[in-house]
Coordinates of C-alpha atoms and ligand atoms in Angstrom, one line a residue:
Chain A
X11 CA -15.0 -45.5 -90.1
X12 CA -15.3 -42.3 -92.0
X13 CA -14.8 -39.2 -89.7
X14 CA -17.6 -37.0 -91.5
X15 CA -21.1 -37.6 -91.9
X16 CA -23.2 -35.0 -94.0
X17 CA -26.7 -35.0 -93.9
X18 CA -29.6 -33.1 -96.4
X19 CA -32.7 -32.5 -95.5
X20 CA -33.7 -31.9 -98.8
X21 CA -37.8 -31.6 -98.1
X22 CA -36.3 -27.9 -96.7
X23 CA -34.1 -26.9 -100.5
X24 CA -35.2 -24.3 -102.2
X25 CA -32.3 -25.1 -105.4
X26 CA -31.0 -21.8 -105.0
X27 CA -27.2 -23.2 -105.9
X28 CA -25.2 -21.2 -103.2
X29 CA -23.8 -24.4 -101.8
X30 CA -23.1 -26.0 -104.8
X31 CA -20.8 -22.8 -105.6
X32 CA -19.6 -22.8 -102.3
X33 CA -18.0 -25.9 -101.7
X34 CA -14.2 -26.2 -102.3
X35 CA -14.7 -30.1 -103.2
X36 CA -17.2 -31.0 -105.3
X37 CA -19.0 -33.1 -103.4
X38 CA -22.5 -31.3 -104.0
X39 CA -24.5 -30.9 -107.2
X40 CA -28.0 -29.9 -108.2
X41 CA -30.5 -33.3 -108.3
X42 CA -32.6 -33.5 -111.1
X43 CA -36.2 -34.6 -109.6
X44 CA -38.3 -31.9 -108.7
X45 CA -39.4 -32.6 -105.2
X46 CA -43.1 -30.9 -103.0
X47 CA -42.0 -27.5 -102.8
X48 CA -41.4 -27.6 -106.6
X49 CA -37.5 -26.8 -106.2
X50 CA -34.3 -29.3 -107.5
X51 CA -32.6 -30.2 -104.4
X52 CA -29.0 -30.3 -103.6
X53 CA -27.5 -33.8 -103.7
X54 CA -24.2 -35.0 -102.2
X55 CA -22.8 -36.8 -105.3
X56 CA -19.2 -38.0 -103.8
X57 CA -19.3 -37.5 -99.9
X58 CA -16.3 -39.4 -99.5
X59 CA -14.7 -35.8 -100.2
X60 CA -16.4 -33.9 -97.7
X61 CA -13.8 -32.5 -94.7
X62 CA -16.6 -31.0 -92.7
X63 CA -15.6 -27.7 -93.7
X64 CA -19.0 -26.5 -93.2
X65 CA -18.8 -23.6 -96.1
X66 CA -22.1 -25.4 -97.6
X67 CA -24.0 -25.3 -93.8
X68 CA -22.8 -21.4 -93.8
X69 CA -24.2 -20.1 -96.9
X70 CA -27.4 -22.5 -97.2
X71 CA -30.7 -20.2 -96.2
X72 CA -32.8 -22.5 -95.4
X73 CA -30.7 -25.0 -93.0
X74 CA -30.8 -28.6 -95.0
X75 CA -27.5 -29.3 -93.7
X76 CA -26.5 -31.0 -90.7
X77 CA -22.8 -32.2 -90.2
X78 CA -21.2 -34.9 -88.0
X79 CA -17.8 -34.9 -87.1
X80 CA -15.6 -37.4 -85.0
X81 CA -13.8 -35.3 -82.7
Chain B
X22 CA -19.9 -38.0 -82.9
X23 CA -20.1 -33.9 -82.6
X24 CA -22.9 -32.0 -84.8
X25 CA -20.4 -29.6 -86.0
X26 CA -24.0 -27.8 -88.4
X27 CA -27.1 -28.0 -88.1
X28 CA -30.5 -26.4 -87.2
X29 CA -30.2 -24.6 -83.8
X30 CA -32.4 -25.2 -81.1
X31 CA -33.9 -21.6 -81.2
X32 CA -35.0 -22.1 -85.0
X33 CA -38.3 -23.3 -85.8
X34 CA -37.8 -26.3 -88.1
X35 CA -40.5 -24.7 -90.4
X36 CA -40.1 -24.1 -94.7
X37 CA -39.4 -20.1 -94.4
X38 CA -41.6 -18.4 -97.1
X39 CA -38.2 -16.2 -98.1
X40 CA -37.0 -16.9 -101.9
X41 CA -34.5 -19.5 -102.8
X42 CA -30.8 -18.1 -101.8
X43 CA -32.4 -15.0 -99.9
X44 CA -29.7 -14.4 -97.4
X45 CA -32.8 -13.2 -94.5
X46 CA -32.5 -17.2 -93.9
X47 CA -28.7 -16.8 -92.8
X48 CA -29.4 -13.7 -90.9
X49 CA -32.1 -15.7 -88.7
X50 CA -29.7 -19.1 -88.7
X51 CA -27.0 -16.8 -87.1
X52 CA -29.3 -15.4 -84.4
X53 CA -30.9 -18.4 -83.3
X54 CA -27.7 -19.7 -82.8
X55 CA -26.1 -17.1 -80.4
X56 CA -29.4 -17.4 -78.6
X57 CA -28.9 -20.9 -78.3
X58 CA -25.1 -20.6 -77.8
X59 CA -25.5 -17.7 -75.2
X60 CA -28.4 -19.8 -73.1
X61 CA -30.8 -16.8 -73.7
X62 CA -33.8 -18.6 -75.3
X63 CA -35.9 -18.7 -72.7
X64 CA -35.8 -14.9 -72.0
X65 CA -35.6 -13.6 -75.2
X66 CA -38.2 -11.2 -77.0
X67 CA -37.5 -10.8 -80.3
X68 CA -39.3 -7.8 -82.5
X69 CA -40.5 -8.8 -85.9
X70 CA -40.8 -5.8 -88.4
X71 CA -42.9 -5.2 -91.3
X72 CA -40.8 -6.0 -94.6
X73 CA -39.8 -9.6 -96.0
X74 CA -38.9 -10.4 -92.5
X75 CA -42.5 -9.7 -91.2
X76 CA -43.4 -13.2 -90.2
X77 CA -39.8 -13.7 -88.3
X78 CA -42.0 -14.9 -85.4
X79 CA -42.8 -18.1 -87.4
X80 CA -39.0 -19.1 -87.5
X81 CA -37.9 -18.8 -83.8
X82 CA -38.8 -20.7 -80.6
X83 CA -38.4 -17.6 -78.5
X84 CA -41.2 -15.1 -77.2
X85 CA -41.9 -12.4 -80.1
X86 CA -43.9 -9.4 -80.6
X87 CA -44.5 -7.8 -84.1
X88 CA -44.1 -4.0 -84.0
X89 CA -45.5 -1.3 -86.9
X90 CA -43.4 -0.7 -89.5
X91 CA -40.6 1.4 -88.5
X92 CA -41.7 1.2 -84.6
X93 CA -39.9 -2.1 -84.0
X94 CA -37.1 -0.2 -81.6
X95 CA -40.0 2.0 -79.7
X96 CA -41.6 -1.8 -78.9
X97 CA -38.0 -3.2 -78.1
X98 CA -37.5 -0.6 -76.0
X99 CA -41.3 -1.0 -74.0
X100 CA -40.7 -4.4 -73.7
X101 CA -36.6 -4.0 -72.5
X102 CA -38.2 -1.3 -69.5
X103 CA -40.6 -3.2 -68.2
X104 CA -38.6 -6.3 -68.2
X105 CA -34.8 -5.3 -67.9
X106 CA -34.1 -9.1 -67.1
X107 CA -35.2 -9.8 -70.9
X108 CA -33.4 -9.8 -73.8
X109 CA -34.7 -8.0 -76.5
X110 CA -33.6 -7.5 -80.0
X111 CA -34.9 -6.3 -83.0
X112 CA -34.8 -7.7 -86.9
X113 CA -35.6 -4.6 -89.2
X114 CA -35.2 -4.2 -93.1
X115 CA -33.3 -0.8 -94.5
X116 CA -37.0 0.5 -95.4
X117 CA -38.3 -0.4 -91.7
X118 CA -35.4 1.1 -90.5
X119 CA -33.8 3.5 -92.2
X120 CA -37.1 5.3 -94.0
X121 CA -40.3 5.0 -92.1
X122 CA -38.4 4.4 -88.9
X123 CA -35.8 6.7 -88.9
X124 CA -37.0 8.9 -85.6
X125 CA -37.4 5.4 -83.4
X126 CA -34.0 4.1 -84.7
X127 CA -32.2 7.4 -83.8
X128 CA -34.2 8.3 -80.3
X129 CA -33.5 4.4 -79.0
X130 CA -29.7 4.8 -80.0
X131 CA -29.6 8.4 -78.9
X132 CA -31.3 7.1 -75.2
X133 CA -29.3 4.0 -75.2
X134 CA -32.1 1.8 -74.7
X135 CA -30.7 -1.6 -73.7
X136 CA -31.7 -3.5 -76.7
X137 CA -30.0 -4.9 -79.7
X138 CA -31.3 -3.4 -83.4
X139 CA -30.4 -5.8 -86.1
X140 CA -30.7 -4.5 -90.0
X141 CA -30.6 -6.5 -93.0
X142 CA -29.8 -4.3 -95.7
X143 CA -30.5 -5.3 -98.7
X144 CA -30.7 -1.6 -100.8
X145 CA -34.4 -2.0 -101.7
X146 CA -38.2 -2.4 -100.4
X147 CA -38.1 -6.3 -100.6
X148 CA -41.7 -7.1 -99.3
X149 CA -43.6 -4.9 -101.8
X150 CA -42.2 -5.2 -104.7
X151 CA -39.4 -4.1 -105.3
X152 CA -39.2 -0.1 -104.4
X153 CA -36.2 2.8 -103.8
X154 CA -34.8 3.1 -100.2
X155 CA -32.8 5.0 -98.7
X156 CA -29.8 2.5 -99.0
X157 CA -30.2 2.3 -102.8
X158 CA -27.2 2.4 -104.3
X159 CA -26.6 5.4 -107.2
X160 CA -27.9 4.7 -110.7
X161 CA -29.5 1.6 -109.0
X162 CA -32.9 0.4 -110.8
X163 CA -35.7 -0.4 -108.8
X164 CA -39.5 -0.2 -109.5
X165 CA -39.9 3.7 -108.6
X166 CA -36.2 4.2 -110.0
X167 CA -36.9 2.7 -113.4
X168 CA -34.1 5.2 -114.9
X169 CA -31.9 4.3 -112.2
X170 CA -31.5 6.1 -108.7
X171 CA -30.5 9.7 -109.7
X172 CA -29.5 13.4 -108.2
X173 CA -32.9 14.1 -107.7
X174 CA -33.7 10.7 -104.9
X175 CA -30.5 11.8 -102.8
X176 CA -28.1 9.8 -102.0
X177 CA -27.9 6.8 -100.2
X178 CA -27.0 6.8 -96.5
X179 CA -24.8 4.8 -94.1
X180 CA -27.3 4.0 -91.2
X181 CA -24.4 2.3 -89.0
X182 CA -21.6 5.3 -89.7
X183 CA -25.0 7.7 -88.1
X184 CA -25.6 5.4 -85.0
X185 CA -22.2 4.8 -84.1
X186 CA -21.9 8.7 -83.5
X187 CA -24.9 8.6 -81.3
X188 CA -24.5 9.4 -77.2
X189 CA -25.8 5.9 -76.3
X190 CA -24.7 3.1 -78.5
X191 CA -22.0 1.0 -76.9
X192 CA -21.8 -1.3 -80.1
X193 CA -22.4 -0.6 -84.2
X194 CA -20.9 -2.2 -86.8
X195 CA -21.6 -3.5 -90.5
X196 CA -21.2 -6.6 -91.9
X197 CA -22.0 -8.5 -95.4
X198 CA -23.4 -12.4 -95.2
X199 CA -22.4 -12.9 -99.2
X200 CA -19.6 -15.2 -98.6
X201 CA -18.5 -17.6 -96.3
X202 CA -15.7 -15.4 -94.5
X203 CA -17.9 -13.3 -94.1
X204 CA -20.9 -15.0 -92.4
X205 CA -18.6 -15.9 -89.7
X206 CA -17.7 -12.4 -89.3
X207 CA -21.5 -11.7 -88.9
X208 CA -21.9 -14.1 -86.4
X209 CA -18.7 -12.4 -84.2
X210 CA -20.1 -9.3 -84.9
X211 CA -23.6 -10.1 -83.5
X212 CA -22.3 -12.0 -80.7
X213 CA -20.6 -8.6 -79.4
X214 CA -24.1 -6.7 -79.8
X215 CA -25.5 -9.8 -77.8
X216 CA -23.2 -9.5 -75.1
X217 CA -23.0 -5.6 -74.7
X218 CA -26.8 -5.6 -74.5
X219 CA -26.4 -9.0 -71.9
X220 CA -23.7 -6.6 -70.2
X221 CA -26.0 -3.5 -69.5
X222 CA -23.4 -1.3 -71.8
X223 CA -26.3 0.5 -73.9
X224 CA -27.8 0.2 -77.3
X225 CA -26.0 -1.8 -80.1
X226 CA -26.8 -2.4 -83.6
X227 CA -25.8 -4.2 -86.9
X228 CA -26.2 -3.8 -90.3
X229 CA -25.8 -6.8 -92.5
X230 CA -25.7 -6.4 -96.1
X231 CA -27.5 -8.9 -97.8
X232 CA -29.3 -9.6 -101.0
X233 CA -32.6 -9.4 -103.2
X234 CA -32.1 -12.0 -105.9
X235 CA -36.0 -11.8 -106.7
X236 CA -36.3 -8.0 -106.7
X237 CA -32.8 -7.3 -108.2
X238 CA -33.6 -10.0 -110.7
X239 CA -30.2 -11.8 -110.6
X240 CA -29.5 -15.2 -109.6
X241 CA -28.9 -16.1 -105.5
X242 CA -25.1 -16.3 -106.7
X243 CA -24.8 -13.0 -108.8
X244 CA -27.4 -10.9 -106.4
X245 CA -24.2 -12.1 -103.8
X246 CA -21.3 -10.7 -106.3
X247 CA -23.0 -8.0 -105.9
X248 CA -23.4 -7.3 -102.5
X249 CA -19.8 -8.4 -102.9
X250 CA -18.6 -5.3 -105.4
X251 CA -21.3 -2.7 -105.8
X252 CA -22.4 -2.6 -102.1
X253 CA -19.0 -2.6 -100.5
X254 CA -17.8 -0.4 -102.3
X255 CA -20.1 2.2 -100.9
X256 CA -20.7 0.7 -97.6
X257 CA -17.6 -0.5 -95.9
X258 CA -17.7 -3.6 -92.9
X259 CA -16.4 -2.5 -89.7
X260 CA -16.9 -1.6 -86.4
X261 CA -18.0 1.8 -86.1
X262 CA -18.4 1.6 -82.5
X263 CA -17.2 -0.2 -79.9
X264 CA -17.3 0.6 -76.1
X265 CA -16.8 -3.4 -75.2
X266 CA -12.8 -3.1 -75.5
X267 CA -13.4 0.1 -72.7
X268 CA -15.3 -1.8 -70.5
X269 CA -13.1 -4.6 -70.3
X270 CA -10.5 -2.2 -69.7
X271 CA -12.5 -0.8 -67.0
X272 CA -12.7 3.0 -68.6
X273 CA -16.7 2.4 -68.1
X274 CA -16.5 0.5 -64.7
Ligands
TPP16 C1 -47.3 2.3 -92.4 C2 -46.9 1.4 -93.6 N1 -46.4 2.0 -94.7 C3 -46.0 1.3 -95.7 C4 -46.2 -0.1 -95.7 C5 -45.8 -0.9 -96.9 N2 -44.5 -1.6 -96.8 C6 -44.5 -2.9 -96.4 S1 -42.9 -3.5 -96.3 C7 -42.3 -2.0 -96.8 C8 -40.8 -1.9 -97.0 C9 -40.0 -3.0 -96.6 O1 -38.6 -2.9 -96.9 P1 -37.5 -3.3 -96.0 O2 -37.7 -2.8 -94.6 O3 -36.2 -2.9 -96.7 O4 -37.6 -4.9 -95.9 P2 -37.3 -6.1 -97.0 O5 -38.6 -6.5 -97.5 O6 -36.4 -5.5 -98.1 O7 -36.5 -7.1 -96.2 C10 -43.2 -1.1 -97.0 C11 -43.0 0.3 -97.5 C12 -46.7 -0.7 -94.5 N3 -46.8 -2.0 -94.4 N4 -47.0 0.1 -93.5
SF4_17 S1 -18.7 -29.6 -95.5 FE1 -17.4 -28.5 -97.0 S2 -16.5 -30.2 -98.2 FE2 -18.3 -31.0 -97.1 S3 -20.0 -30.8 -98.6 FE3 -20.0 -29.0 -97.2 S4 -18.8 -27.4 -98.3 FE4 -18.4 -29.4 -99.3
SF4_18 S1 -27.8 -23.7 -100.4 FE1 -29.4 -24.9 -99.3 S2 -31.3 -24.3 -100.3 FE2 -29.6 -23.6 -101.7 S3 -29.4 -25.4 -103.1 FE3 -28.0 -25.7 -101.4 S4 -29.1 -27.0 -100.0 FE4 -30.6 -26.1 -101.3
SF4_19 S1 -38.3 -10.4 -102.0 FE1 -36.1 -10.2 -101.7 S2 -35.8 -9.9 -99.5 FE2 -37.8 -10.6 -99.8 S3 -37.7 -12.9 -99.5 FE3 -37.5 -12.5 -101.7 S4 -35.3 -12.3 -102.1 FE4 -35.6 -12.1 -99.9
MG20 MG1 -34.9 -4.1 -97.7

C-alpha cells in the first residue's frame, strides 16, 4: 500500500502554475481541458513520485490539495 | 491515514473571487489554520477591510465585521473592549493600512489595543486598479505612476520597522509568502501575534509581502520573483519586535 495519497479538487484551480513550479518531483502538470470556472487545472501526471512534501499544498491559493499520509 | 494538507476547518470551502496565483489566498489559508490549530474559531472576530480582501468574510467560518477603509483597527479595537474574551484580528491591504489608515494603525499600536493587525503588502492599490501606495517601490509603474514612482511621490515606507518602535506593540514582524520557506515562516510568525494577543501582551502585527500578478502584469510565478528580489531588497523579513521572549522570561510578569 502506497504511503501517500494526493488529492485535487480541481473544480477550485484557477491554473495559476505555482504548484506545478513548485514541486521538486514532477508529479504535477498543467491539464489541458478547460473546466466551469474557465481555468486549465493542475493534474497529478505520475503520483507514484509524490513524498507528501506538501510544497504544492503551501503555495496553491485557492486550497485544491488535500494530502494523506500513513504515519 | 493522517491529512497532512488540506482545507482547514475555519475556511469556507467557497471559489475565492482573488486572481489565479494571488498570494491573498495563502494569507487567508494560514490564518484559518492557526484559528483552527489554536481552538479559537468559535470566538474569533475577524475585521475585513476594504481593498482586494474586502469580502474576506466570505472565506471564513468565524464571526466577522467589515470596517471602513482604513478603520479596520478602530473596529478591532471596539469589538476587543467590549468583549476582551474575543479574539480579534484584522486583515488590511498596504493602501487600507498604511495610506487612508495610517492614524487608526498608529493610535491602536501606540494604545496597545489587544488585537492582532495583519497586512498584506503587495506595493500597490489592488482592488481599484492598479494605483501608487505608499509601499511602492522606487521607479515602480503603476497606473498613477505611469513614468515610474519618482522623487516627487516620496518614498516608500516600512510600516512594520514604524510599529515595532511604538509604546504598545508586544509583537511586529515581516514576512514574504513567495516561496515555500517562506510560507512556513509566515505561518510561525503569525502564530506568535496569535498567541501574544491570546496572552494579553498588547498589540501585534504582520506584514506579509505578497504579490499583484494582475496589476503588476506579470505571471503568478514572476509577480513571486519579484516579491523575491525587488521587494526584499527594500523591505527586509524579521522580527522587529518581540516582547514574547521577555515574558517568558518573566521581565513582563
Ligand atoms: C473612503 C474610501 N476611499 C477610497 C476608496 C477606494 N479604494 C478602494 S480599495 C482602495 C485601495 C486598496 O488597496 P490595498 O489596501 O493595498 O488592498 P489590495 O487591493 O491591494 O489588496 C481604495 C483606494 C474607498 N473604497 N473608500
Ligand atoms: S506533495 Fe510534494 S512531491 Fe507531492 S505533488 Fe505536492 S509538491 Fe509534489
Ligand atoms: S497552485 Fe493551485 S490554483 Fe494554481 S495551478 Fe496549482 S492547483 Fe491550480
Ligand atoms: S487585483 Fe491583485 S491583489 Fe487583487 S485579487 Fe487580483 S492579483 Fe490579488
Ligand atoms: Mg495592496
Amino acid at each position: 500500500m502506497r504511503a501517500i495519497k494526493l488529492e485535487l479538487d480541481q473544480d477550485r484551480c484557477k491554473g495559476c502554475e505555482l504548484c506545478t513550479e513548485a514541486c521538486p518531483r514532477e508529479v504535477l502538470a498543467m491539464g489541458s481541458q478547460i473546466h466551469a470556472l474557465g481555468y486549465r487545472a493542475a493534474v497529478a501526471i505520475a503520483p507514484e513520485r509524490c513524498t507528501g512534501c506538501r510544497a504544492c499544498a503551501l503555495v496553491c491559493p485557492e486550497v485544491v490539495f488535500t494530502i494523506y499520509k500513513t504515519a | 491515514m493522517k491529512r497532512i494538507a488540506g482545507m482547514p476547518e475555519s475556511m469556507s470551502a467557497v471559489v475565492t473571487h482573488y486572481c489565479p496565483g494571488c498570494s491573498h489566498g495563502v494569507l487567508h489559508r494560514i490564518i484559518a489554520e492557526l484559528i483552527d490549530e489554536l481552538d479559537l474559531r468559535g470566538r474569533t472576530v475577524g475585521v475585513a477591510s476594504v481593498g482586494c480582501s474586502v469580502l474576506a468574510y466570505n472565506y471564513f467560518e468565524t464571526d466577522f465585521v467589515q470596517a471602513p477603509h482604513g478603520r479596520a483597527p478602530a473596529v478591532a479595537t471596539g469589538v476587543k473592549r467590549a468583549r476582551p474574551n474575543l479574539f480579534v484580528f484584522t486583515y488590511q491591504g498596504d493602501g487600507d493600512m498604511a495610506a487612508i489608515g495610517t492614524a487608526e494603525i498608529i493610535h491602536a499600536a501606540a494604545r496597545g489595543e489587544r488585537i492582532t493587525a495583519i497586512m498584506y503588502n503587495n506595493s500597490i492599490y489592488g482592488m481599484t486598479g492598479g494605483q501608487m501606495s505608499p509601499t511602492t517601490l522606487m521607479g515602480a509603474v503603476t497606473a498613477t505612476t505611469p513614468y515610474g514612482r519618482s522623487e516627487e511621490n516620496g518614498r516608500p515606507y516600512r510600516m512594520a520597522e514604524l510599529l515595532a518602535q511604538m509604546p504598545g506593540t508586544a509583537y511586529v514582524a515581516r514576512t514574504h509568502v513567495a516561496d515555500v520557506a517562506n510560507i512556513v515562516k509566515t505561518k510561525q510568525a503569525v502564530r506568535k501575534a496569535f498567541e501574544a494577543q491570546i496572552r494579553g501582551l498588547g498589540f501585534s502585527m504582520v506584514e506579509v509581502l505578497g504579490n499583484c500578478p494582475t496589476n503588476w502584469g506579470m505571471t503568478p510565478a514572476e509577480s513571486n520573483r519579484y516579491v523575491l528580489t525587488e521587494m526584499l531588497s527594500y523591505f527586509p523579513v524579521g522580527e522587529f519586535k518581540d516582547v514574547t521572549k521577555e515574558a517568558l522570561a518573566g521581565v513582563h510578569a
